[in-house]
Amino acid sequence: MSASLAAKIAQYQNKINTPKPRVCGRLIRVIGMTLEATGCQAAVGGHCLVESVQGYIDAEVVGFEGDKIYLMPSDELKGVLPGAKVIPQSAQVQIRYSMGLLGRVLDARGQPIDGQGPIDSDSPNHYQSQRINPLNRRPVKQPLDVGIRAINSVLTVGMGQRLGLFAGSGVGKSVLLGMMTRGTSADVIVVGLVGERGREVKEFIDEILGPEGRQRAVVIAAPADNAPLMRLKGCETAVSIAEYFRDQGLNVLLLVDSITRYAQAQREIALAVGEPPATKGYPPSVFAKLPALIERAGNGGGQQGSITAFFTVLSEGDDMQDPVADASRAILDGHIVLSRELADQGHYPAIDIGKSVSRVMPAVASEDHQLQARIVKQLFTAYQNSKDLISIGAYNKGSDPMVDAAIKLKPNLDKFLQQGMTDVVNYQDCLAMLANVTQPLRA
Protein backbone atom coordinates (compact mmCIF):
# COMPACT_ATOMS: atom_id res chain seq x y z
CA MET A 1 0.00 0.00 0.00
CA SER A 2 1.35 3.39 -0.97
CA ALA A 3 1.98 6.05 1.61
CA SER A 4 -0.52 8.40 -0.06
CA LEU A 5 -3.31 5.76 0.04
CA ALA A 6 -2.59 4.95 3.69
CA ALA A 7 -2.78 8.66 4.50
CA LYS A 8 -6.15 8.98 2.76
CA ILE A 9 -7.54 5.95 4.64
CA ALA A 10 -6.33 7.35 7.98
CA GLN A 11 -7.87 10.73 7.17
CA TYR A 12 -11.19 9.05 6.30
CA GLN A 13 -11.21 7.04 9.55
CA ASN A 14 -10.48 10.15 11.60
CA LYS A 15 -13.37 11.90 9.91
CA ILE A 16 -15.73 9.04 10.83
CA ASN A 17 -14.50 8.79 14.44
CA THR A 18 -14.54 12.53 15.11
CA PRO A 19 -17.74 13.34 17.06
CA LYS A 20 -20.04 15.66 15.21
CA PRO A 21 -20.50 19.05 16.83
CA ARG A 22 -23.90 19.56 18.40
CA VAL A 23 -26.19 21.65 16.24
CA CYS A 24 -27.34 24.86 17.92
CA GLY A 25 -31.04 25.55 17.86
CA ARG A 26 -32.87 28.85 18.06
CA LEU A 27 -35.36 30.15 20.58
CA ILE A 28 -38.69 30.91 18.92
CA ARG A 29 -41.06 31.62 21.77
CA VAL A 30 -41.22 32.26 25.54
CA ILE A 31 -44.52 31.80 27.35
CA GLY A 32 -44.38 32.23 31.10
CA MET A 33 -41.59 29.91 32.27
CA THR A 34 -41.66 27.74 29.14
CA LEU A 35 -39.18 28.13 26.28
CA GLU A 36 -39.78 26.78 22.78
CA ALA A 37 -36.86 26.07 20.47
CA THR A 38 -36.30 24.54 17.03
CA GLY A 39 -33.30 23.37 15.06
CA CYS A 40 -31.71 21.07 17.64
CA GLN A 41 -32.30 17.61 19.02
CA ALA A 42 -32.30 16.89 22.73
CA ALA A 43 -33.92 14.06 24.68
CA VAL A 44 -36.55 14.64 27.35
CA GLY A 45 -34.66 15.08 30.61
CA GLY A 46 -31.58 16.40 28.79
CA HIS A 47 -30.10 19.84 29.37
CA CYS A 48 -29.49 22.81 27.07
CA LEU A 49 -27.78 26.16 27.47
CA VAL A 50 -29.90 29.13 26.38
CA GLU A 51 -28.09 32.32 25.33
CA SER A 52 -28.95 35.53 27.16
CA VAL A 53 -27.47 39.02 27.43
CA GLN A 54 -25.99 38.01 30.79
CA GLY A 55 -24.42 34.73 29.66
CA TYR A 56 -26.06 31.31 29.42
CA ILE A 57 -29.05 29.91 31.29
CA ASP A 58 -29.38 26.20 32.06
CA ALA A 59 -32.68 24.63 31.01
CA GLU A 60 -34.08 21.10 30.94
CA VAL A 61 -36.07 19.52 28.12
CA VAL A 62 -39.54 18.73 29.48
CA GLY A 63 -41.35 17.87 26.24
CA PHE A 64 -41.49 18.21 22.48
CA GLU A 65 -43.97 18.55 19.63
CA GLY A 66 -42.83 17.85 16.06
CA ASP A 67 -39.50 19.65 15.62
CA LYS A 68 -40.12 21.95 18.61
CA ILE A 69 -38.70 21.19 22.05
CA TYR A 70 -40.05 22.64 25.29
CA LEU A 71 -37.54 23.81 27.88
CA MET A 72 -37.93 24.78 31.51
CA PRO A 73 -35.18 27.02 32.97
CA SER A 74 -33.56 25.98 36.24
CA ASP A 75 -32.98 29.61 37.26
CA GLU A 76 -34.49 33.05 36.83
CA LEU A 77 -35.33 33.88 33.22
CA LYS A 78 -33.71 37.23 32.36
CA GLY A 79 -32.07 38.75 29.30
CA VAL A 80 -33.31 36.17 26.78
CA LEU A 81 -33.83 37.56 23.25
CA PRO A 82 -35.80 36.23 20.26
CA GLY A 83 -33.68 33.84 18.19
CA ALA A 84 -31.23 33.18 21.02
CA LYS A 85 -28.93 30.17 20.61
CA VAL A 86 -29.97 26.89 22.27
CA ILE A 87 -27.03 24.52 22.74
CA PRO A 88 -27.69 20.87 23.76
CA GLN A 89 -25.38 19.57 26.49
CA SER A 90 -24.03 16.03 26.68
CA ALA A 91 -22.72 16.20 30.25
CA GLN A 92 -24.56 17.21 33.39
CA VAL A 93 -23.33 18.23 36.82
CA GLN A 94 -22.95 15.08 38.91
CA ILE A 95 -23.60 14.73 42.63
CA ARG A 96 -20.44 13.64 44.43
CA TYR A 97 -21.90 10.70 46.35
CA SER A 98 -19.76 9.89 49.37
CA MET A 99 -19.81 9.93 53.16
CA GLY A 100 -18.50 13.48 52.78
CA LEU A 101 -22.11 14.56 52.19
CA LEU A 102 -22.79 14.31 55.94
CA GLY A 103 -23.05 17.69 57.61
CA ARG A 104 -23.47 19.52 54.31
CA VAL A 105 -26.22 21.72 52.84
CA LEU A 106 -26.89 21.24 49.11
CA ASP A 107 -29.06 22.80 46.44
CA ALA A 108 -31.54 20.90 44.28
CA ARG A 109 -28.74 19.78 41.92
CA GLY A 110 -26.77 18.32 44.83
CA GLN A 111 -24.13 21.07 44.81
CA PRO A 112 -22.95 22.58 48.15
CA ILE A 113 -24.33 25.99 49.16
CA ASP A 114 -22.96 26.14 52.71
CA GLY A 115 -19.66 27.83 51.84
CA GLN A 116 -17.58 24.88 53.07
CA GLY A 117 -16.00 24.06 49.72
CA PRO A 118 -16.51 21.02 47.49
CA ILE A 119 -17.82 17.70 48.77
CA ASP A 120 -15.06 15.57 50.31
CA SER A 121 -14.66 12.78 47.75
CA ASP A 122 -11.73 11.24 45.89
CA SER A 123 -13.60 11.31 42.59
CA PRO A 124 -17.12 11.97 41.34
CA ASN A 125 -19.19 8.90 42.13
CA HIS A 126 -21.51 8.23 39.20
CA TYR A 127 -23.93 6.34 41.41
CA GLN A 128 -27.22 5.26 39.86
CA SER A 129 -29.84 3.72 42.12
CA GLN A 130 -31.57 0.57 40.90
CA ARG A 131 -35.25 -0.18 41.36
CA ILE A 132 -35.64 -2.92 43.97
CA ASN A 133 -37.74 -5.96 43.14
CA PRO A 134 -40.65 -5.86 45.63
CA LEU A 135 -40.10 -9.57 46.40
CA ASN A 136 -36.51 -8.81 47.45
CA ARG A 137 -37.44 -6.12 49.98
CA ARG A 138 -37.21 -7.12 53.62
CA PRO A 139 -40.52 -6.88 55.51
CA VAL A 140 -40.90 -4.17 58.16
CA LYS A 141 -40.26 -5.97 61.45
CA GLN A 142 -38.23 -3.62 63.68
CA PRO A 143 -39.40 -0.41 65.37
CA LEU A 144 -37.49 2.82 64.76
CA ASP A 145 -36.95 5.18 67.67
CA VAL A 146 -37.77 8.80 66.71
CA GLY A 147 -37.46 10.24 70.22
CA ILE A 148 -41.09 11.47 70.40
CA ARG A 149 -43.40 9.95 73.03
CA ALA A 150 -46.68 10.21 71.12
CA ILE A 151 -45.18 8.50 68.05
CA ASN A 152 -42.98 5.89 69.74
CA SER A 153 -45.81 4.71 72.01
CA VAL A 154 -49.13 5.18 70.18
CA LEU A 155 -48.09 5.42 66.50
CA THR A 156 -45.00 3.23 66.50
CA VAL A 157 -42.87 3.61 63.36
CA GLY A 158 -41.25 0.59 61.71
CA MET A 159 -37.81 0.68 60.13
CA GLY A 160 -38.46 1.04 56.41
CA GLN A 161 -41.95 2.52 56.78
CA ARG A 162 -43.23 5.50 54.73
CA LEU A 163 -45.49 7.92 56.61
CA GLY A 164 -47.26 11.15 55.80
CA LEU A 165 -47.30 14.14 58.13
CA PHE A 166 -50.61 15.85 57.30
CA ALA A 167 -51.18 19.42 58.43
CA GLY A 168 -52.09 22.93 57.48
CA SER A 169 -49.57 25.74 57.68
CA GLY A 170 -48.15 26.90 61.00
CA VAL A 171 -49.01 23.94 63.25
CA GLY A 172 -45.47 22.73 63.97
CA LYS A 173 -44.47 20.40 61.11
CA SER A 174 -40.90 21.70 60.84
CA VAL A 175 -40.38 21.61 64.60
CA LEU A 176 -41.63 18.01 64.74
CA LEU A 177 -39.21 17.04 61.96
CA GLY A 178 -36.38 18.73 63.85
CA MET A 179 -37.27 16.79 67.00
CA MET A 180 -36.99 13.56 65.00
CA THR A 181 -33.53 14.47 63.70
CA ARG A 182 -32.27 14.84 67.26
CA GLY A 183 -34.05 11.80 68.72
CA THR A 184 -33.89 9.15 66.01
CA SER A 185 -31.80 5.99 66.24
CA ALA A 186 -31.21 6.02 62.44
CA ASP A 187 -27.61 6.13 61.20
CA VAL A 188 -28.10 8.96 58.68
CA ILE A 189 -30.71 11.70 58.27
CA VAL A 190 -31.55 13.23 54.89
CA VAL A 191 -33.74 16.35 54.97
CA GLY A 192 -35.36 17.82 51.87
CA LEU A 193 -36.69 21.37 52.40
CA VAL A 194 -38.71 21.97 49.24
CA GLY A 195 -40.80 25.08 48.58
CA GLU A 196 -40.22 26.53 52.05
CA ARG A 197 -39.51 30.18 52.81
CA GLY A 198 -35.80 30.98 52.56
CA ARG A 199 -35.80 32.28 56.14
CA GLU A 200 -37.10 28.93 57.40
CA VAL A 201 -34.27 27.01 55.73
CA LYS A 202 -31.59 28.75 57.81
CA GLU A 203 -33.73 28.58 60.97
CA PHE A 204 -34.22 24.84 60.50
CA ILE A 205 -30.50 24.22 60.04
CA ASP A 206 -29.23 26.50 62.84
CA GLU A 207 -31.97 26.27 65.47
CA ILE A 208 -34.16 23.21 64.90
CA LEU A 209 -31.56 20.78 63.52
CA GLY A 210 -28.70 22.21 65.56
CA PRO A 211 -24.97 21.32 65.48
CA GLU A 212 -25.53 17.85 66.98
CA GLY A 213 -28.24 16.84 64.50
CA ARG A 214 -26.33 18.31 61.57
CA GLN A 215 -23.30 16.03 62.07
CA ARG A 216 -25.14 13.01 60.69
CA ALA A 217 -27.53 14.85 58.37
CA VAL A 218 -27.59 16.01 54.77
CA VAL A 219 -29.88 18.95 53.97
CA ILE A 220 -31.18 19.64 50.46
CA ALA A 221 -32.73 23.10 50.12
CA ALA A 222 -34.93 24.27 47.24
CA PRO A 223 -36.78 27.32 48.65
CA ALA A 224 -40.03 28.77 47.34
CA ASP A 225 -38.26 31.31 45.11
CA ASN A 226 -36.57 28.53 43.10
CA ALA A 227 -37.89 27.66 39.66
CA PRO A 228 -40.48 24.82 39.52
CA LEU A 229 -37.85 22.54 37.97
CA MET A 230 -35.55 23.02 40.96
CA ARG A 231 -38.34 22.38 43.45
CA LEU A 232 -39.15 19.18 41.59
CA LYS A 233 -35.51 18.10 41.57
CA GLY A 234 -35.07 19.00 45.26
CA CYS A 235 -37.28 16.08 46.30
CA GLU A 236 -35.70 13.70 43.81
CA THR A 237 -32.15 14.63 44.90
CA ALA A 238 -33.07 14.04 48.56
CA VAL A 239 -34.45 10.58 47.77
CA SER A 240 -31.44 9.77 45.56
CA ILE A 241 -28.98 10.63 48.35
CA ALA A 242 -31.04 8.57 50.82
CA GLU A 243 -30.85 5.62 48.39
CA TYR A 244 -27.05 5.99 48.21
CA PHE A 245 -26.69 5.70 52.00
CA ARG A 246 -29.18 2.81 52.09
CA ASP A 247 -27.10 0.97 49.51
CA GLN A 248 -24.07 1.38 51.80
CA GLY A 249 -25.94 -0.72 54.38
CA LEU A 250 -27.04 2.22 56.58
CA ASN A 251 -30.45 2.92 58.09
CA VAL A 252 -31.66 6.29 56.82
CA LEU A 253 -34.37 8.64 58.11
CA LEU A 254 -35.65 10.66 55.16
CA LEU A 255 -37.66 13.81 55.92
CA VAL A 256 -39.23 15.65 52.97
CA ASP A 257 -41.01 18.95 53.63
CA SER A 258 -43.13 18.99 51.62
CA ILE A 259 -44.37 16.57 48.98
CA THR A 260 -47.24 18.97 48.25
CA ARG A 261 -44.72 21.51 46.89
CA TYR A 262 -43.29 18.70 44.74
CA ALA A 263 -46.76 18.04 43.30
CA GLN A 264 -47.38 21.75 42.75
CA ALA A 265 -44.04 22.12 40.92
CA GLN A 266 -44.93 19.22 38.63
CA ARG A 267 -48.35 20.81 38.06
CA GLU A 268 -46.72 24.09 36.99
CA ILE A 269 -44.41 22.30 34.55
CA ALA A 270 -47.10 20.02 33.12
CA LEU A 271 -49.63 22.80 32.58
CA ALA A 272 -46.95 24.99 30.98
CA VAL A 273 -46.26 22.37 28.27
CA GLY A 274 -49.95 21.83 27.58
CA GLU A 275 -50.96 18.82 29.69
CA PRO A 276 -54.68 19.13 30.51
CA PRO A 277 -55.75 19.45 34.16
CA ALA A 278 -57.68 16.50 35.60
CA THR A 279 -58.44 16.68 39.34
CA LYS A 280 -58.86 20.14 40.86
CA GLY A 281 -56.29 21.59 38.48
CA TYR A 282 -53.74 18.77 38.87
CA PRO A 283 -52.76 17.00 35.60
CA PRO A 284 -52.46 13.17 35.51
CA SER A 285 -48.63 13.23 35.53
CA VAL A 286 -48.70 14.49 39.14
CA PHE A 287 -50.46 11.34 40.32
CA ALA A 288 -48.03 9.21 38.34
CA LYS A 289 -44.97 10.88 39.87
CA LEU A 290 -46.12 10.67 43.51
CA PRO A 291 -46.04 6.85 43.83
CA ALA A 292 -42.84 6.69 41.74
CA LEU A 293 -41.12 8.94 44.30
CA ILE A 294 -42.59 7.44 47.48
CA GLU A 295 -41.97 3.82 46.45
CA ARG A 296 -38.23 4.50 46.26
CA ALA A 297 -38.16 4.63 50.08
CA GLY A 298 -38.47 1.53 52.25
CA ASN A 299 -36.35 -1.48 53.19
CA GLY A 300 -33.72 -2.75 50.82
CA GLY A 301 -32.72 -6.33 50.18
CA GLY A 302 -29.60 -8.36 50.89
CA GLN A 303 -26.90 -6.19 52.47
CA GLN A 304 -28.79 -2.93 51.86
CA GLY A 305 -30.05 -0.82 54.75
CA SER A 306 -33.41 0.92 54.97
CA ILE A 307 -35.08 4.27 54.29
CA THR A 308 -37.74 5.26 56.80
CA ALA A 309 -39.49 8.26 55.26
CA PHE A 310 -41.71 11.06 56.54
CA PHE A 311 -43.34 13.11 53.77
CA THR A 312 -45.17 16.22 54.96
CA VAL A 313 -48.43 16.90 53.15
CA LEU A 314 -49.90 20.41 53.27
CA SER A 315 -53.67 20.27 53.61
CA GLU A 316 -54.93 23.49 52.05
CA GLY A 317 -57.42 25.04 54.45
CA ASP A 318 -56.91 21.94 56.66
CA ASP A 319 -58.81 19.95 54.01
CA MET A 320 -57.76 16.30 54.37
CA GLN A 321 -59.56 15.48 51.10
CA ASP A 322 -57.22 17.63 49.02
CA PRO A 323 -56.23 15.59 45.89
CA VAL A 324 -52.54 15.38 46.82
CA ALA A 325 -53.37 14.47 50.43
CA ASP A 326 -55.84 11.83 49.30
CA ALA A 327 -53.45 10.30 46.75
CA SER A 328 -50.54 10.32 49.22
CA ARG A 329 -52.57 8.71 51.99
CA ALA A 330 -53.38 5.78 49.69
CA ILE A 331 -49.70 5.14 48.88
CA LEU A 332 -48.15 5.67 52.34
CA ASP A 333 -47.91 3.15 55.19
CA GLY A 334 -49.61 5.43 57.67
CA HIS A 335 -50.42 9.06 58.39
CA ILE A 336 -49.89 11.42 61.31
CA VAL A 337 -52.35 14.31 61.47
CA LEU A 338 -51.41 17.58 63.15
CA SER A 339 -54.42 19.45 64.50
CA ARG A 340 -54.74 23.23 64.36
CA GLU A 341 -57.17 23.06 67.27
CA LEU A 342 -54.58 21.33 69.47
CA ALA A 343 -51.91 23.80 68.37
CA ASP A 344 -54.20 26.71 69.31
CA GLN A 345 -54.52 25.17 72.78
CA GLY A 346 -50.71 25.05 73.16
CA HIS A 347 -50.68 21.24 72.89
CA TYR A 348 -47.35 20.44 71.18
CA PRO A 349 -46.58 18.36 69.26
CA ALA A 350 -50.13 18.89 67.99
CA ILE A 351 -50.64 15.24 66.99
CA ASP A 352 -54.28 14.17 66.75
CA ILE A 353 -53.71 10.52 67.71
CA GLY A 354 -57.39 9.74 67.11
CA LYS A 355 -57.10 10.54 63.38
CA SER A 356 -53.58 9.15 62.96
CA VAL A 357 -52.55 5.58 62.26
CA SER A 358 -49.38 3.54 61.71
CA ARG A 359 -50.27 0.63 59.44
CA VAL A 360 -47.18 -1.39 60.32
CA MET A 361 -47.53 -1.06 64.11
CA PRO A 362 -49.02 -4.59 64.48
CA ALA A 363 -45.85 -5.98 62.86
CA VAL A 364 -43.38 -4.16 65.14
CA ALA A 365 -45.20 -3.88 68.52
CA SER A 366 -46.18 -6.56 71.04
CA GLU A 367 -49.83 -7.33 71.75
CA ASP A 368 -49.58 -5.68 75.18
CA HIS A 369 -48.11 -2.55 73.62
CA GLN A 370 -50.89 -2.42 71.02
CA LEU A 371 -53.55 -2.82 73.73
CA GLN A 372 -52.10 0.09 75.73
CA ALA A 373 -51.92 2.25 72.59
CA ARG A 374 -55.60 1.49 71.81
CA ILE A 375 -56.59 2.53 75.33
CA VAL A 376 -54.82 5.89 74.96
CA LYS A 377 -56.46 6.49 71.56
CA GLN A 378 -59.91 5.62 72.96
CA LEU A 379 -59.46 7.98 75.92
CA PHE A 380 -58.22 10.79 73.67
CA THR A 381 -61.06 10.33 71.15
CA ALA A 382 -63.74 10.01 73.83
CA TYR A 383 -62.70 13.30 75.42
CA GLN A 384 -62.47 15.11 72.07
CA ASN A 385 -65.96 13.91 71.05
CA SER A 386 -67.53 15.11 74.32
CA LYS A 387 -65.36 18.20 74.81
CA ASP A 388 -68.11 20.71 74.04
CA LEU A 389 -70.52 19.12 76.53
CA ILE A 390 -67.79 18.94 79.18
CA SER A 391 -66.73 22.58 78.69
CA ILE A 392 -70.27 23.95 79.25
CA GLY A 393 -71.01 21.56 82.12
CA ALA A 394 -73.70 19.64 80.22
CA TYR A 395 -72.06 16.24 80.54
CA ASN A 396 -73.57 14.05 83.26
CA LYS A 397 -71.06 11.92 85.07
CA GLY A 398 -71.80 8.22 84.62
CA SER A 399 -73.31 8.61 81.12
CA ASP A 400 -70.28 6.97 79.49
CA PRO A 401 -67.59 5.08 81.47
CA MET A 402 -64.94 5.83 78.83
CA VAL A 403 -65.66 9.58 78.96
CA ASP A 404 -65.56 9.42 82.76
CA ALA A 405 -62.13 7.75 82.60
CA ALA A 406 -60.95 10.28 79.99
CA ILE A 407 -61.94 13.24 82.22
CA LYS A 408 -60.20 11.68 85.22
CA LEU A 409 -57.00 10.80 83.33
CA LYS A 410 -56.84 13.88 81.08
CA PRO A 411 -54.06 15.67 83.05
CA ASN A 412 -51.86 12.56 82.91
CA LEU A 413 -52.74 11.98 79.25
CA ASP A 414 -51.88 15.57 78.26
CA LYS A 415 -48.59 15.41 80.14
CA PHE A 416 -47.76 12.16 78.37
CA LEU A 417 -48.65 13.32 74.84
CA GLN A 418 -47.03 16.77 75.09
CA GLN A 419 -43.27 17.20 74.75
CA GLY A 420 -40.81 20.09 74.62
CA MET A 421 -39.04 20.68 71.34
CA THR A 422 -35.62 19.97 72.88
CA ASP A 423 -36.72 16.87 74.83
CA VAL A 424 -35.69 13.43 73.58
CA VAL A 425 -37.35 10.31 75.01
CA ASN A 426 -36.01 6.92 73.94
CA TYR A 427 -38.22 4.05 72.84
CA GLN A 428 -38.02 1.95 76.03
CA ASP A 429 -38.77 4.94 78.28
CA CYS A 430 -41.81 5.72 76.09
CA LEU A 431 -43.16 2.20 76.61
CA ALA A 432 -42.67 2.44 80.38
CA MET A 433 -44.53 5.80 80.48
CA LEU A 434 -47.32 4.36 78.30
CA ALA A 435 -47.79 1.47 80.72
CA ASN A 436 -47.94 3.96 83.62
CA VAL A 437 -50.65 6.08 81.99
CA THR A 438 -52.87 3.11 81.11
CA GLN A 439 -52.35 1.20 84.38
CA PRO A 440 -55.59 2.47 86.05
CA LEU A 441 -57.71 1.03 83.21
CA ARG A 442 -55.83 -2.25 83.04
CA ALA A 443 -55.92 -2.96 86.75
mmCIF file with all atom_site columns, N, CA, C and O in Angstrom, residues 25 30 36 45 114 130 146 174 190 199 331 365 389 395:
data_model
loop_
_atom_site.group_PDB
_atom_site.id
_atom_site.type_symbol
_atom_site.label_atom_id
_atom_site.label_alt_id
_atom_site.label_comp_id
_atom_site.label_asym_id
_atom_site.label_entity_id
_atom_site.label_seq_id
_atom_site.pdbx_PDB_ins_code
_atom_site.Cartn_x
_atom_site.Cartn_y
_atom_site.Cartn_z
_atom_site.occupancy
_atom_site.B_iso_or_equiv
_atom_site.pdbx_formal_charge
_atom_site.auth_seq_id
_atom_site.auth_comp_id
_atom_site.auth_asym_id
_atom_site.auth_atom_id
_atom_site.pdbx_PDB_model_num
ATOM 1  N N  . GLY A 1 25  ? -29.692 25.187 18.250 1.00 0.00 ? 25  GLY A N  1
ATOM 2  C CA . GLY A 1 25  ? -31.039 25.552 17.856 1.00 0.00 ? 25  GLY A CA 1
ATOM 3  C C  . GLY A 1 25  ? -31.269 27.031 18.097 1.00 0.00 ? 25  GLY A C  1
ATOM 4  O O  . GLY A 1 25  ? -30.363 27.767 18.496 1.00 0.00 ? 25  GLY A O  1
ATOM 5  N N  . VAL A 1 30  ? -41.245 32.366 24.079 1.00 0.00 ? 30  VAL A N  1
ATOM 6  C CA . VAL A 1 30  ? -41.216 32.259 25.536 1.00 0.00 ? 30  VAL A CA 1
ATOM 7  C C  . VAL A 1 30  ? -42.613 32.562 26.051 1.00 0.00 ? 30  VAL A C  1
ATOM 8  O O  . VAL A 1 30  ? -43.157 33.642 25.797 1.00 0.00 ? 30  VAL A O  1
ATOM 9  N N  . GLU A 1 36  ? -39.629 27.642 23.951 1.00 0.00 ? 36  GLU A N  1
ATOM 10 C CA . GLU A 1 36  ? -39.783 26.779 22.782 1.00 0.00 ? 36  GLU A CA 1
ATOM 11 C C  . GLU A 1 36  ? -38.618 27.036 21.837 1.00 0.00 ? 36  GLU A C  1
ATOM 12 O O  . GLU A 1 36  ? -38.271 28.193 21.557 1.00 0.00 ? 36  GLU A O  1
ATOM 13 N N  . GLY A 1 45  ? -35.530 15.259 29.450 1.00 0.00 ? 45  GLY A N  1
ATOM 14 C CA . GLY A 1 45  ? -34.664 15.083 30.612 1.00 0.00 ? 45  GLY A CA 1
ATOM 15 C C  . GLY A 1 45  ? -33.254 15.583 30.377 1.00 0.00 ? 45  GLY A C  1
ATOM 16 O O  . GLY A 1 45  ? -32.476 15.737 31.320 1.00 0.00 ? 45  GLY A O  1
ATOM 17 N N  . ASP A 1 114 ? -23.244 25.746 51.332 1.00 0.00 ? 114 ASP A N  1
ATOM 18 C CA . ASP A 1 114 ? -22.960 26.140 52.709 1.00 0.00 ? 114 ASP A CA 1
ATOM 19 C C  . ASP A 1 114 ? -21.628 26.856 52.867 1.00 0.00 ? 114 ASP A C  1
ATOM 20 O O  . ASP A 1 114 ? -21.211 27.167 53.990 1.00 0.00 ? 114 ASP A O  1
ATOM 21 N N  . GLN A 1 130 ? -30.823 1.573  41.658 1.00 0.00 ? 130 GLN A N  1
ATOM 22 C CA . GLN A 1 130 ? -31.569 0.575  40.902 1.00 0.00 ? 130 GLN A CA 1
ATOM 23 C C  . GLN A 1 130 ? -32.907 0.318  41.588 1.00 0.00 ? 130 GLN A C  1
ATOM 24 O O  . GLN A 1 130 ? -32.986 0.272  42.815 1.00 0.00 ? 130 GLN A O  1
ATOM 25 N N  . VAL A 1 146 ? -37.843 7.419  67.229 1.00 0.00 ? 146 VAL A N  1
ATOM 26 C CA . VAL A 1 146 ? -37.767 8.796  66.711 1.00 0.00 ? 146 VAL A CA 1
ATOM 27 C C  . VAL A 1 146 ? -37.690 9.821  67.842 1.00 0.00 ? 146 VAL A C  1
ATOM 28 O O  . VAL A 1 146 ? -37.681 11.023 67.583 1.00 0.00 ? 146 VAL A O  1
ATOM 29 N N  . SER A 1 174 ? -42.369 21.597 60.895 1.00 0.00 ? 174 SER A N  1
ATOM 30 C CA . SER A 1 174 ? -40.903 21.698 60.838 1.00 0.00 ? 174 SER A CA 1
ATOM 31 C C  . SER A 1 174 ? -40.271 21.407 62.193 1.00 0.00 ? 174 SER A C  1
ATOM 32 O O  . SER A 1 174 ? -39.216 20.760 62.271 1.00 0.00 ? 174 SER A O  1
ATOM 33 N N  . VAL A 1 190 ? -31.530 12.419 56.110 1.00 0.00 ? 190 VAL A N  1
ATOM 34 C CA . VAL A 1 190 ? -31.550 13.228 54.888 1.00 0.00 ? 190 VAL A CA 1
ATOM 35 C C  . VAL A 1 190 ? -32.806 14.085 54.936 1.00 0.00 ? 190 VAL A C  1
ATOM 36 O O  . VAL A 1 190 ? -33.912 13.570 55.065 1.00 0.00 ? 190 VAL A O  1
ATOM 37 N N  . ARG A 1 199 ? -36.104 32.034 54.723 1.00 0.00 ? 199 ARG A N  1
ATOM 38 C CA . ARG A 1 199 ? -35.795 32.284 56.138 1.00 0.00 ? 199 ARG A CA 1
ATOM 39 C C  . ARG A 1 199 ? -35.888 30.998 56.948 1.00 0.00 ? 199 ARG A C  1
ATOM 40 O O  . ARG A 1 199 ? -35.084 30.740 57.846 1.00 0.00 ? 199 ARG A O  1
ATOM 41 N N  . ILE A 1 331 ? -50.981 5.768  49.211 1.00 0.00 ? 331 ILE A N  1
ATOM 42 C CA . ILE A 1 331 ? -49.699 5.142  48.883 1.00 0.00 ? 331 ILE A CA 1
ATOM 43 C C  . ILE A 1 331 ? -48.880 4.866  50.143 1.00 0.00 ? 331 ILE A C  1
ATOM 44 O O  . ILE A 1 331 ? -48.147 3.880  50.212 1.00 0.00 ? 331 ILE A O  1
ATOM 45 N N  . ALA A 1 365 ? -44.871 -4.085 67.103 1.00 0.00 ? 365 ALA A N  1
ATOM 46 C CA . ALA A 1 365 ? -45.197 -3.878 68.519 1.00 0.00 ? 365 ALA A CA 1
ATOM 47 C C  . ALA A 1 365 ? -45.841 -5.141 69.096 1.00 0.00 ? 365 ALA A C  1
ATOM 48 O O  . ALA A 1 365 ? -46.554 -5.861 68.393 1.00 0.00 ? 365 ALA A O  1
ATOM 49 N N  . LEU A 1 389 ? -69.591 19.353 75.410 1.00 0.00 ? 389 LEU A N  1
ATOM 50 C CA . LEU A 1 389 ? -70.516 19.117 76.533 1.00 0.00 ? 389 LEU A CA 1
ATOM 51 C C  . LEU A 1 389 ? -69.795 19.314 77.865 1.00 0.00 ? 389 LEU A C  1
ATOM 52 O O  . LEU A 1 389 ? -70.356 19.901 78.801 1.00 0.00 ? 389 LEU A O  1
ATOM 53 N N  . TYR A 1 395 ? -72.288 17.688 80.480 1.00 0.00 ? 395 TYR A N  1
ATOM 54 C CA . TYR A 1 395 ? -72.064 16.242 80.540 1.00 0.00 ? 395 TYR A CA 1
ATOM 55 C C  . TYR A 1 395 ? -72.401 15.737 81.937 1.00 0.00 ? 395 TYR A C  1
ATOM 56 O O  . TYR A 1 395 ? -71.952 16.292 82.945 1.00 0.00 ? 395 TYR A O  1
#
